[in-house]
PDB file of C-alpha atoms in Angstrom:
ATOM      1  CA  UNK P 176     -96.203  14.832  38.462  1.00  0.00           C
ATOM      2  CA  UNK P 177     -93.401  13.663  36.171  1.00  0.00           C
ATOM      3  CA  UNK P 178     -90.249  13.147  38.210  1.00  0.00           C
ATOM      4  CA  UNK P 179     -87.007  12.688  36.259  1.00  0.00           C
ATOM      5  CA  UNK P 180     -83.572  12.204  37.826  1.00  0.00           C
ATOM      6  CA  UNK P 181     -80.650  13.565  35.848  1.00  0.00           C
ATOM      7  CA  UNK P 182     -76.977  12.813  36.481  1.00  0.00           C
ATOM      8  CA  UNK P 183     -73.667  14.394  35.499  1.00  0.00           C
ATOM      9  CA  UNK P 184     -70.553  12.236  35.366  1.00  0.00           C
ATOM     10  CA  UNK P 185     -67.213  13.923  36.029  1.00  0.00           C
ATOM     11  CA  UNK P 186     -64.191  11.846  35.049  1.00  0.00           C
ATOM     12  CA  UNK P 187     -60.507  11.860  34.126  1.00  0.00           C
ATOM     13  CA  UNK P 188     -59.624  10.654  30.628  1.00  0.00           C
ATOM     14  CA  UNK P 189     -56.587   8.486  29.888  1.00  0.00           C
ATOM     15  CA  UNK P 190     -54.832   7.815  26.597  1.00  0.00           C
ATOM     16  CA  UNK P 191     -56.622   4.489  26.078  1.00  0.00           C
ATOM     17  CA  UNK P 192     -60.009   4.587  24.364  1.00  0.00           C
ATOM     18  CA  UNK P 193     -61.115   1.175  25.660  1.00  0.00           C
ATOM     19  CA  UNK P 194     -60.172   2.109  29.222  1.00  0.00           C
ATOM     20  CA  UNK P 195     -62.099   5.397  29.061  1.00  0.00           C
ATOM     21  CA  UNK P 196     -65.193   3.722  27.656  1.00  0.00           C
ATOM     22  CA  UNK P 197     -65.026   1.015  30.313  1.00  0.00           C
ATOM     23  CA  UNK P 198     -64.712   3.589  33.092  1.00  0.00           C
ATOM     24  CA  UNK P 199     -67.582   5.612  31.655  1.00  0.00           C
ATOM     25  CA  UNK P 200     -69.751   2.491  31.489  1.00  0.00           C
ATOM     26  CA  UNK P 201     -69.019   1.695  35.127  1.00  0.00           C
ATOM     27  CA  UNK P 202     -69.914   5.229  36.196  1.00  0.00           C
ATOM     28  CA  UNK P 203     -73.109   5.161  34.109  1.00  0.00           C
ATOM     29  CA  UNK P 204     -74.082   1.910  35.860  1.00  0.00           C
ATOM     30  CA  UNK P 205     -73.487   3.518  39.258  1.00  0.00           C
ATOM     31  CA  UNK P 206     -75.597   6.531  38.311  1.00  0.00           C
ATOM     32  CA  UNK P 207     -78.407   4.245  37.124  1.00  0.00           C
ATOM     33  CA  UNK P 208     -78.206   2.259  40.370  1.00  0.00           C
ATOM     34  CA  UNK P 209     -78.748   5.539  42.217  1.00  0.00           C
ATOM     35  CA  UNK P 210     -81.899   6.201  40.203  1.00  0.00           C
ATOM     36  CA  UNK P 211     -80.668   8.339  37.297  1.00  0.00           C
ATOM     37  CA  UNK P 212     -82.847   8.415  34.179  1.00  0.00           C
ATOM     38  CA  UNK P 213     -80.749  10.793  32.043  1.00  0.00           C
ATOM     39  CA  UNK P 214     -76.962  10.518  32.359  1.00  0.00           C
ATOM     40  CA  UNK P 215     -74.468  12.972  30.861  1.00  0.00           C
ATOM     41  CA  UNK P 216     -70.784  12.210  30.203  1.00  0.00           C
ATOM     42  CA  UNK P 217     -68.096  14.840  29.423  1.00  0.00           C
ATOM     43  CA  UNK P 218     -67.182  16.100  25.975  1.00  0.00           C
ATOM     44  CA  UNK P 219     -64.961  13.782  23.864  1.00  0.00           C
ATOM     45  CA  UNK P 220     -64.409  11.451  26.821  1.00  0.00           C
ATOM     46  CA  UNK P 221     -62.998   8.629  24.677  1.00  0.00           C
ATOM     47  CA  UNK P 222     -59.475  10.073  24.856  1.00  0.00           C
ATOM     48  CA  UNK P 223     -57.457  13.046  26.136  1.00  0.00           C
ATOM     49  CA  UNK P 224     -58.490  16.444  24.783  1.00  0.00           C
ATOM     50  CA  UNK P 225     -56.535  16.158  21.540  1.00  0.00           C
ATOM     51  CA  UNK P 226     -57.499  19.684  20.418  1.00  0.00           C
ATOM     52  CA  UNK P 227     -54.765  21.027  22.699  1.00  0.00           C
ATOM     53  CA  UNK P 228     -52.372  20.395  19.783  1.00  0.00           C
ATOM     54  CA  UNK P 229     -52.561  20.270  15.982  1.00  0.00           C
ATOM     55  CA  UNK P 230     -51.664  16.912  14.466  1.00  0.00           C
ATOM     56  CA  UNK P 231     -52.987  15.746  11.122  1.00  0.00           C
ATOM     57  CA  UNK P 232     -52.942  12.095  12.166  1.00  0.00           C
ATOM     58  CA  UNK P 233     -55.595  12.855  14.795  1.00  0.00           C
ATOM     59  CA  UNK P 234     -58.119  13.262  11.992  1.00  0.00           C
ATOM     60  CA  UNK P 235     -58.134   9.468  11.983  1.00  0.00           C
ATOM     61  CA  UNK P 236     -59.871   9.523  15.383  1.00  0.00           C
ATOM     62  CA  UNK P 237     -63.101  10.581  13.671  1.00  0.00           C
ATOM     63  CA  UNK P 238     -65.654   7.878  12.851  1.00  0.00           C
ATOM     64  CA  UNK P 239     -69.208   7.821  11.612  1.00  0.00           C
ATOM     65  CA  UNK P 240     -71.958   7.557  14.218  1.00  0.00           C
ATOM     66  CA  UNK P 241     -72.523   3.937  13.166  1.00  0.00           C
ATOM     67  CA  UNK P 242     -68.840   3.070  13.652  1.00  0.00           C
ATOM     68  CA  UNK P 243     -67.905   5.105  16.732  1.00  0.00           C
ATOM     69  CA  UNK P 244     -66.734   2.913  19.607  1.00  0.00           C
ATOM     70  CA  UNK P 245     -68.511   4.819  22.368  1.00  0.00           C
ATOM     71  CA  UNK P 246     -71.844   5.062  20.564  1.00  0.00           C
ATOM     72  CA  UNK P 247     -71.738   1.338  19.792  1.00  0.00           C
ATOM     73  CA  UNK P 248     -70.855   0.525  23.408  1.00  0.00           C
ATOM     74  CA  UNK P 249     -73.576   2.658  24.978  1.00  0.00           C
ATOM     75  CA  UNK P 250     -76.573   1.777  22.803  1.00  0.00           C
ATOM     76  CA  UNK P 251     -77.020  -1.685  24.386  1.00  0.00           C
ATOM     77  CA  UNK P 252     -76.188  -0.306  27.835  1.00  0.00           C
ATOM     78  CA  UNK P 253     -78.911   2.343  27.539  1.00  0.00           C
ATOM     79  CA  UNK P 254     -81.411  -0.398  26.681  1.00  0.00           C
ATOM     80  CA  UNK P 255     -80.221  -2.637  29.505  1.00  0.00           C
ATOM     81  CA  UNK P 256     -80.424   0.105  32.136  1.00  0.00           C
ATOM     82  CA  UNK P 257     -83.416   1.963  30.682  1.00  0.00           C
ATOM     83  CA  UNK P 258     -81.596   5.308  30.680  1.00  0.00           C
ATOM     84  CA  UNK P 259     -81.119   8.141  28.195  1.00  0.00           C
ATOM     85  CA  UNK P 260     -77.493   8.766  27.183  1.00  0.00           C
ATOM     86  CA  UNK P 261     -76.157  11.719  25.173  1.00  0.00           C
ATOM     87  CA  UNK P 262     -72.770  10.493  23.884  1.00  0.00           C
ATOM     88  CA  UNK P 263     -70.133  13.007  22.794  1.00  0.00           C
ATOM     89  CA  UNK P 264     -67.902  11.807  19.937  1.00  0.00           C
ATOM     90  CA  UNK P 265     -65.665  12.884  17.052  1.00  0.00           C
ATOM     91  CA  UNK P 266     -67.783  12.355  13.939  1.00  0.00           C
ATOM     92  CA  UNK P 267     -66.765  11.749  10.341  1.00  0.00           C
ATOM     93  CA  UNK P 268     -69.359  12.415   7.659  1.00  0.00           C
ATOM     94  CA  UNK P 269     -67.693  11.739   4.312  1.00  0.00           C
ATOM     95  CA  UNK P 270     -65.168  14.594   3.930  1.00  0.00           C
ATOM     96  CA  UNK P 271     -66.250  16.657   6.931  1.00  0.00           C
ATOM     97  CA  UNK P 272     -65.459  16.174  10.614  1.00  0.00           C
ATOM     98  CA  UNK P 273     -67.633  17.340  13.493  1.00  0.00           C
ATOM     99  CA  UNK P 274     -67.729  17.579  17.277  1.00  0.00           C
ATOM    100  CA  UNK P 275     -71.023  15.780  17.846  1.00  0.00           C
ATOM    101  CA  UNK P 276     -73.439  14.225  20.315  1.00  0.00           C
ATOM    102  CA  UNK P 277     -75.439  11.078  19.592  1.00  0.00           C
ATOM    103  CA  UNK P 278     -78.652  10.930  21.604  1.00  0.00           C
ATOM    104  CA  UNK P 279     -79.525   7.387  22.697  1.00  0.00           C
ATOM    105  CA  UNK P 280     -83.011   6.834  24.114  1.00  0.00           C
ATOM    106  CA  UNK P 281     -83.801   4.536  27.029  1.00  0.00           C
ATOM    107  CA  UNK P 282     -84.585   1.607  24.729  1.00  0.00           C
ATOM    108  CA  UNK P 283     -81.172   1.839  23.037  1.00  0.00           C
ATOM    109  CA  UNK P 284     -82.520   3.615  19.949  1.00  0.00           C
ATOM    110  CA  UNK P 285     -80.263   6.215  18.328  1.00  0.00           C
ATOM    111  CA  UNK P 286     -82.558   9.236  18.004  1.00  0.00           C
ATOM    112  CA  UNK P 287     -80.127  11.379  16.075  1.00  0.00           C
ATOM    113  CA  UNK P 288     -76.995  13.527  16.139  1.00  0.00           C
ATOM    114  CA  UNK P 289     -76.334  17.145  17.081  1.00  0.00           C
ATOM    115  CA  UNK P 290     -73.205  18.802  15.677  1.00  0.00           C
ATOM    116  CA  UNK P 291     -71.527  21.546  17.701  1.00  0.00           C
ATOM    117  CA  UNK P 292     -72.539  24.953  16.375  1.00  0.00           C
ATOM    118  CA  UNK P 293     -69.886  27.233  17.879  1.00  0.00           C
ATOM    119  CA  UNK P 294     -66.287  26.099  17.324  1.00  0.00           C
ATOM    120  CA  UNK P 295     -63.602  27.806  19.451  1.00  0.00           C
ATOM    121  CA  UNK P 296     -60.066  28.622  18.373  1.00  0.00           C
ATOM    122  CA  UNK P 297     -57.968  29.691  21.335  1.00  0.00           C
ATOM    123  CA  UNK P 298     -54.592  28.849  22.817  1.00  0.00           C
ATOM    124  CA  UNK P 299     -54.650  25.065  23.350  1.00  0.00           C
ATOM    125  CA  UNK P 300     -58.388  24.864  22.550  1.00  0.00           C
ATOM    126  CA  UNK P 301     -57.667  24.600  18.826  1.00  0.00           C
ATOM    127  CA  UNK P 302     -60.922  23.070  17.673  1.00  0.00           C
ATOM    128  CA  UNK P 303     -61.190  24.796  14.300  1.00  0.00           C
ATOM    129  CA  UNK P 304     -58.280  22.614  13.165  1.00  0.00           C
ATOM    130  CA  UNK P 305     -60.408  19.508  13.765  1.00  0.00           C
ATOM    131  CA  UNK P 306     -64.090  20.400  13.412  1.00  0.00           C
ATOM    132  CA  UNK P 307     -66.356  21.980  10.835  1.00  0.00           C
ATOM    133  CA  UNK P 308     -69.159  24.157  12.262  1.00  0.00           C
ATOM    134  CA  UNK P 309     -72.245  22.052  12.858  1.00  0.00           C
ATOM    135  CA  UNK P 310     -74.937  21.889  10.193  1.00  0.00           C
ATOM    136  CA  UNK P 311     -77.776  20.298  12.183  1.00  0.00           C
ATOM    137  CA  UNK P 312     -79.110  23.448  13.812  1.00  0.00           C
ATOM    138  CA  UNK P 313     -80.154  23.185  17.436  1.00  0.00           C
ATOM    139  CA  UNK P 314     -81.903  19.895  18.164  1.00  0.00           C
ATOM    140  CA  UNK P 315     -84.428  18.816  20.799  1.00  0.00           C
ATOM    141  CA  UNK P 316     -85.244  15.136  21.209  1.00  0.00           C
ATOM    142  CA  UNK P 317     -88.447  13.683  22.663  1.00  0.00           C
ATOM    143  CA  UNK P 318     -87.121  10.885  24.907  1.00  0.00           C
ATOM    144  CA  UNK P 319     -88.672   8.545  27.416  1.00  0.00           C
ATOM    145  CA  UNK P 320     -87.703  11.001  30.145  1.00  0.00           C
ATOM    146  CA  UNK P 321     -88.630  14.317  28.601  1.00  0.00           C
ATOM    147  CA  UNK P 322     -87.619  16.690  25.831  1.00  0.00           C
ATOM    148  CA  UNK P 323     -83.850  17.082  25.885  1.00  0.00           C
ATOM    149  CA  UNK P 324     -81.798  19.823  24.261  1.00  0.00           C
ATOM    150  CA  UNK P 325     -78.022  19.475  24.009  1.00  0.00           C
ATOM    151  CA  UNK P 326     -75.253  22.013  23.422  1.00  0.00           C
ATOM    152  CA  UNK P 327     -71.556  21.170  23.426  1.00  0.00           C
ATOM    153  CA  UNK P 328     -69.008  23.079  25.544  1.00  0.00           C
ATOM    154  CA  UNK P 329     -68.376  26.405  23.729  1.00  0.00           C
ATOM    155  CA  UNK P 330     -72.093  26.447  22.824  1.00  0.00           C
ATOM    156  CA  UNK P 331     -72.790  27.010  26.515  1.00  0.00           C
ATOM    157  CA  UNK P 332     -71.382  30.539  26.419  1.00  0.00           C
ATOM    158  CA  UNK P 333     -74.015  31.661  23.911  1.00  0.00           C
ATOM    159  CA  UNK P 334     -77.481  32.563  25.241  1.00  0.00           C
ATOM    160  CA  UNK P 335     -78.815  31.978  21.736  1.00  0.00           C
ATOM    161  CA  UNK P 336     -78.115  28.251  22.106  1.00  0.00           C
ATOM    162  CA  UNK P 337     -80.184  27.870  25.248  1.00  0.00           C
ATOM    163  CA  UNK P 338     -83.021  30.088  24.017  1.00  0.00           C
ATOM    164  CA  UNK P 339     -83.222  28.256  20.682  1.00  0.00           C
ATOM    165  CA  UNK P 340     -83.460  24.927  22.509  1.00  0.00           C
ATOM    166  CA  UNK P 341     -86.106  26.310  24.860  1.00  0.00           C
ATOM    167  CA  UNK P 342     -88.172  27.673  21.966  1.00  0.00           C
ATOM    168  CA  UNK P 343     -87.957  24.257  20.304  1.00  0.00           C
ATOM    169  CA  UNK P 344     -89.541  22.694  23.393  1.00  0.00           C
ATOM    170  CA  UNK P 345     -86.631  21.517  25.535  1.00  0.00           C
ATOM    171  CA  UNK P 346     -87.458  20.698  29.147  1.00  0.00           C
ATOM    172  CA  UNK P 347     -83.798  20.489  30.171  1.00  0.00           C
ATOM    173  CA  UNK P 348     -80.515  21.583  28.590  1.00  0.00           C
ATOM    174  CA  UNK P 349     -77.384  19.446  28.808  1.00  0.00           C
ATOM    175  CA  UNK P 350     -73.803  20.508  28.060  1.00  0.00           C
ATOM    176  CA  UNK P 351     -71.003  17.916  27.769  1.00  0.00           C
ATOM    177  CA  UNK P 352     -67.838  19.915  28.404  1.00  0.00           C
ATOM    178  CA  UNK P 353     -64.038  19.943  28.292  1.00  0.00           C
ATOM    179  CA  UNK P 354     -62.804  23.139  29.909  1.00  0.00           C
ATOM    180  CA  UNK P 355     -59.961  24.020  32.226  1.00  0.00           C
ATOM    181  CA  UNK P 356     -57.055  26.374  32.696  1.00  0.00           C
ATOM    182  CA  UNK P 357     -56.427  29.408  30.511  1.00  0.00           C
ATOM    183  CA  UNK P 358     -52.611  29.352  30.474  1.00  0.00           C
ATOM    184  CA  UNK P 359     -52.172  32.458  28.294  1.00  0.00           C
ATOM    185  CA  UNK P 360     -54.822  34.612  29.975  1.00  0.00           C
ATOM    186  CA  UNK P 361     -53.852  33.350  33.439  1.00  0.00           C
ATOM    187  CA  UNK P 362     -57.385  33.591  34.773  1.00  0.00           C
ATOM    188  CA  UNK P 363     -59.752  31.201  36.509  1.00  0.00           C
ATOM    189  CA  UNK P 364     -62.744  30.975  34.179  1.00  0.00           C
ATOM    190  CA  UNK P 365     -64.670  28.477  36.297  1.00  0.00           C
ATOM    191  CA  UNK P 366     -66.995  30.860  38.215  1.00  0.00           C
ATOM    192  CA  UNK P 367     -67.754  32.791  35.024  1.00  0.00           C
ATOM    193  CA  UNK P 368     -68.391  29.506  33.185  1.00  0.00           C
ATOM    194  CA  UNK P 369     -70.894  28.378  35.792  1.00  0.00           C
ATOM    195  CA  UNK P 370     -72.688  31.720  36.028  1.00  0.00           C
ATOM    196  CA  UNK P 371     -73.277  31.856  32.278  1.00  0.00           C
ATOM    197  CA  UNK P 372     -75.148  28.566  32.344  1.00  0.00           C
ATOM    198  CA  UNK P 373     -76.963  29.409  35.556  1.00  0.00           C
ATOM    199  CA  UNK P 374     -78.275  32.420  33.680  1.00  0.00           C
ATOM    200  CA  UNK P 375     -79.495  30.194  30.846  1.00  0.00           C
ATOM    201  CA  UNK P 376     -81.388  28.080  33.378  1.00  0.00           C
ATOM    202  CA  UNK P 377     -82.989  31.085  35.054  1.00  0.00           C
ATOM    203  CA  UNK P 378     -83.791  32.903  31.811  1.00  0.00           C
ATOM    204  CA  UNK P 379     -85.457  29.863  30.257  1.00  0.00           C
ATOM    205  CA  UNK P 380     -86.891  28.416  33.475  1.00  0.00           C
ATOM    206  CA  UNK P 381     -85.521  24.919  33.006  1.00  0.00           C
ATOM    207  CA  UNK P 382     -82.791  22.723  34.504  1.00  0.00           C
ATOM    208  CA  UNK P 383     -79.299  22.976  33.043  1.00  0.00           C
ATOM    209  CA  UNK P 384     -76.567  20.385  33.565  1.00  0.00           C
ATOM    210  CA  UNK P 385     -72.868  20.419  32.626  1.00  0.00           C
ATOM    211  CA  UNK P 386     -70.470  17.451  32.822  1.00  0.00           C
ATOM    212  CA  UNK P 387     -66.756  18.281  32.672  1.00  0.00           C
ATOM    213  CA  UNK P 388     -63.534  16.286  32.802  1.00  0.00           C
ATOM    214  CA  UNK P 389     -60.730  16.607  35.379  1.00  0.00           C
ATOM    215  CA  UNK P 390     -56.970  16.154  35.396  1.00  0.00           C
ATOM    216  CA  UNK P 391     -53.765  17.593  33.980  1.00  0.00           C
ATOM    217  CA  UNK P 392     -53.209  16.799  30.301  1.00  0.00           C
ATOM    218  CA  UNK P 393     -49.794  17.622  28.834  1.00  0.00           C
ATOM    219  CA  UNK P 394     -48.306  17.904  25.344  1.00  0.00           C
ATOM    220  CA  UNK P 395     -44.636  17.061  24.806  1.00  0.00           C
ATOM    221  CA  UNK P 396     -42.656  18.635  21.949  1.00  0.00           C
ATOM    222  CA  UNK P 397     -42.506  16.602  18.747  1.00  0.00           C
ATOM    223  CA  UNK P 398     -42.038  17.280  15.052  1.00  0.00           C
ATOM    224  CA  UNK P 399     -45.660  16.363  14.234  1.00  0.00           C
ATOM    225  CA  UNK P 400     -47.084  19.286  16.242  1.00  0.00           C
ATOM    226  CA  UNK P 401     -44.397  21.888  15.552  1.00  0.00           C
ATOM    227  CA  UNK P 402     -42.533  21.244  18.829  1.00  0.00           C
ATOM    228  CA  UNK P 403     -45.372  22.671  20.923  1.00  0.00           C
ATOM    229  CA  UNK P 404     -45.163  22.134  24.673  1.00  0.00           C
ATOM    230  CA  UNK P 405     -48.260  22.864  26.748  1.00  0.00           C
ATOM    231  CA  UNK P 406     -50.643  21.627  29.394  1.00  0.00           C
ATOM    232  CA  UNK P 407     -54.268  22.094  30.399  1.00  0.00           C
ATOM    233  CA  UNK P 408     -55.613  21.481  33.888  1.00  0.00           C
ATOM    234  CA  UNK P 409     -59.285  20.593  33.515  1.00  0.00           C
ATOM    235  CA  UNK P 410     -61.164  21.944  36.487  1.00  0.00           C
ATOM    236  CA  UNK P 411     -64.213  19.720  36.809  1.00  0.00           C
ATOM    237  CA  UNK P 412     -66.807  21.692  38.780  1.00  0.00           C
ATOM    238  CA  UNK P 413     -69.626  19.903  36.947  1.00  0.00           C
ATOM    239  CA  UNK P 414     -73.039  20.978  38.182  1.00  0.00           C
ATOM    240  CA  UNK P 415     -76.798  20.794  37.955  1.00  0.00           C
ATOM    241  CA  UNK P 416     -78.802  24.029  38.130  1.00  0.00           C
ATOM    242  CA  UNK P 417     -82.535  24.192  38.731  1.00  0.00           C
ATOM    243  CA  UNK P 418     -85.058  26.242  36.765  1.00  0.00           C
ATOM    244  CA  UNK P 419     -84.203  29.384  38.750  1.00  0.00           C
ATOM    245  CA  UNK P 420     -80.469  29.026  38.059  1.00  0.00           C
ATOM    246  CA  UNK P 421     -79.584  27.847  41.558  1.00  0.00           C
ATOM    247  CA  UNK P 422     -76.922  25.133  41.702  1.00  0.00           C
ATOM    248  CA  UNK P 423     -78.546  22.124  43.365  1.00  0.00           C
ATOM    249  CA  UNK P 424     -75.611  19.731  42.866  1.00  0.00           C
ATOM    250  CA  UNK P 425     -71.982  20.636  42.310  1.00  0.00           C
ATOM    251  CA  UNK P 426     -68.728  18.708  41.955  1.00  0.00           C
ATOM    252  CA  UNK P 427     -65.161  19.399  43.038  1.00  0.00           C
ATOM    253  CA  UNK P 428     -62.372  20.552  40.766  1.00  0.00           C
ATOM    254  CA  UNK P 429     -60.260  17.422  41.027  1.00  0.00           C
ATOM    255  CA  UNK P 430     -62.267  14.282  41.837  1.00  0.00           C
ATOM    256  CA  UNK P 431     -64.261  11.863  39.746  1.00  0.00           C
ATOM    257  CA  UNK P 432     -67.867  12.230  40.865  1.00  0.00           C
ATOM    258  CA  UNK P 433     -71.460  11.496  39.975  1.00  0.00           C
ATOM    259  CA  UNK P 434     -74.024  14.247  40.580  1.00  0.00           C
ATOM    260  CA  UNK P 435     -77.755  13.574  40.730  1.00  0.00           C
ATOM    261  CA  UNK P 436     -80.907  15.620  41.165  1.00  0.00           C
ATOM    262  CA  UNK P 437     -84.602  14.919  40.644  1.00  0.00           C
ATOM    263  CA  UNK P 438     -86.961  17.384  38.960  1.00  0.00           C
ATOM    264  CA  UNK P 439     -90.721  17.366  38.496  1.00  0.00           C
ATOM    265  CA  UNK P 440     -90.880  18.384  34.838  1.00  0.00           C
ATOM    266  CA  UNK P 441     -94.642  18.950  34.946  1.00  0.00           C
ATOM    267  CA  UNK P 442     -94.346  21.357  37.879  1.00  0.00           C
ATOM    268  CA  UNK P 443     -91.504  23.220  36.122  1.00  0.00           C
ATOM    269  CA  UNK P 444     -93.578  23.448  32.921  1.00  0.00           C
ATOM    270  CA  UNK P 445     -96.410  25.123  34.868  1.00  0.00           C
ATOM    271  CA  UNK P 446     -93.957  27.538  36.454  1.00  0.00           C
ATOM    272  CA  UNK P 447     -92.407  28.334  33.064  1.00  0.00           C
ATOM    273  CA  UNK P 448     -95.860  29.099  31.672  1.00  0.00           C
ATOM    274  CA  UNK P 449     -96.907  31.216  34.636  1.00  0.00           C
ATOM    275  CA  UNK P 450     -93.853  33.485  34.368  1.00  0.00           C
ATOM    276  CA  UNK P 451     -94.928  34.579  30.891  1.00  0.00           C
ATOM    277  CA  UNK P 452     -91.385  34.725  29.512  1.00  0.00           C
ATOM    278  CA  UNK P 453     -92.291  32.930  26.303  1.00  0.00           C
ATOM    279  CA  UNK P 454     -95.689  34.654  26.050  1.00  0.00           C
ATOM    280  CA  UNK P 455     -94.001  38.053  26.093  1.00  0.00           C
ATOM    281  CA  UNK P 456     -91.158  37.311  23.680  1.00  0.00           C
ATOM    282  CA  UNK P 457     -91.008  39.701  20.670  1.00  0.00           C
ATOM    283  CA  UNK P 458     -89.072  37.812  17.952  1.00  0.00           C
ATOM    284  CA  UNK P 459     -89.960  40.477  15.381  1.00  0.00           C
ATOM    285  CA  UNK P 460     -87.889  42.933  17.430  1.00  0.00           C
ATOM    286  CA  UNK P 461     -84.792  40.730  17.535  1.00  0.00           C
ATOM    287  CA  UNK P 462     -83.631  41.242  13.980  1.00  0.00           C
ATOM    288  CA  UNK P 463     -80.309  42.675  15.127  1.00  0.00           C
ATOM    289  CA  UNK P 464     -79.432  39.338  16.732  1.00  0.00           C
ATOM    290  CA  UNK P 465     -79.226  37.745  13.283  1.00  0.00           C
ATOM    291  CA  UNK P 466     -77.053  40.480  11.811  1.00  0.00           C
ATOM    292  CA  UNK P 467     -73.289  40.059  11.991  1.00  0.00           C
ATOM    293  CA  UNK P 468     -71.889  42.437  14.551  1.00  0.00           C
TER     294      UNK P 468
END
């Protein structure tokens, strides 16, 4: 038996980096007090979702993993609390900028960085303006509390992400997220968003967790962003799904919350083996998946 408690933090993000980091630290402490071993914060939680608009000065938000404020703040906290923390941040690596996650182990050690593979470019989710496609490949880290695979937001819509992490030995898949309203399409993507990841959990027989932000974030017209006016309502709905894809903990659309659930990773590993999914894979037949279509 190897019981691990994972937690998703759902929060609203203000315009002040220090305030957001302080709030996140308080919520991480609360999750740890409730027994969490692995704690996931939302995507780019240091500030509002700046990708809603295009402003060249926002490139200055990017910092190296060694210099990023959130990573520096959470390394000692992870060691103090004995918890694993994947920290989403805007990364600068010389002349390239990435949407990244730094994985901090329970002793405060920085295990490495994953850079977002799939970069969206949609109305008000204008990430290609800010981020280069990730060059790390999919990464699984061996932490104190199990083998953890991480995707970032848009990655969660691609079954290839989850399967690649599973093949690399992940025992759980975590997705920090910033998703909300689709003002041009005028649709509610939330149920679809959840079902996609529930499918990844069921198909790979492992827990999947997503942590999203909440709140209305608005853009006022100004010369620097071409007089754009827009808003995104982030719909929360963070969740934890078990190895069959069933949601075992779910959050509201509009409240800050902490979700927790405990899994026996050894029992899930036996179940994953007994189903034969990975025994019966035929990678030699999947050539078409690597061909541009």
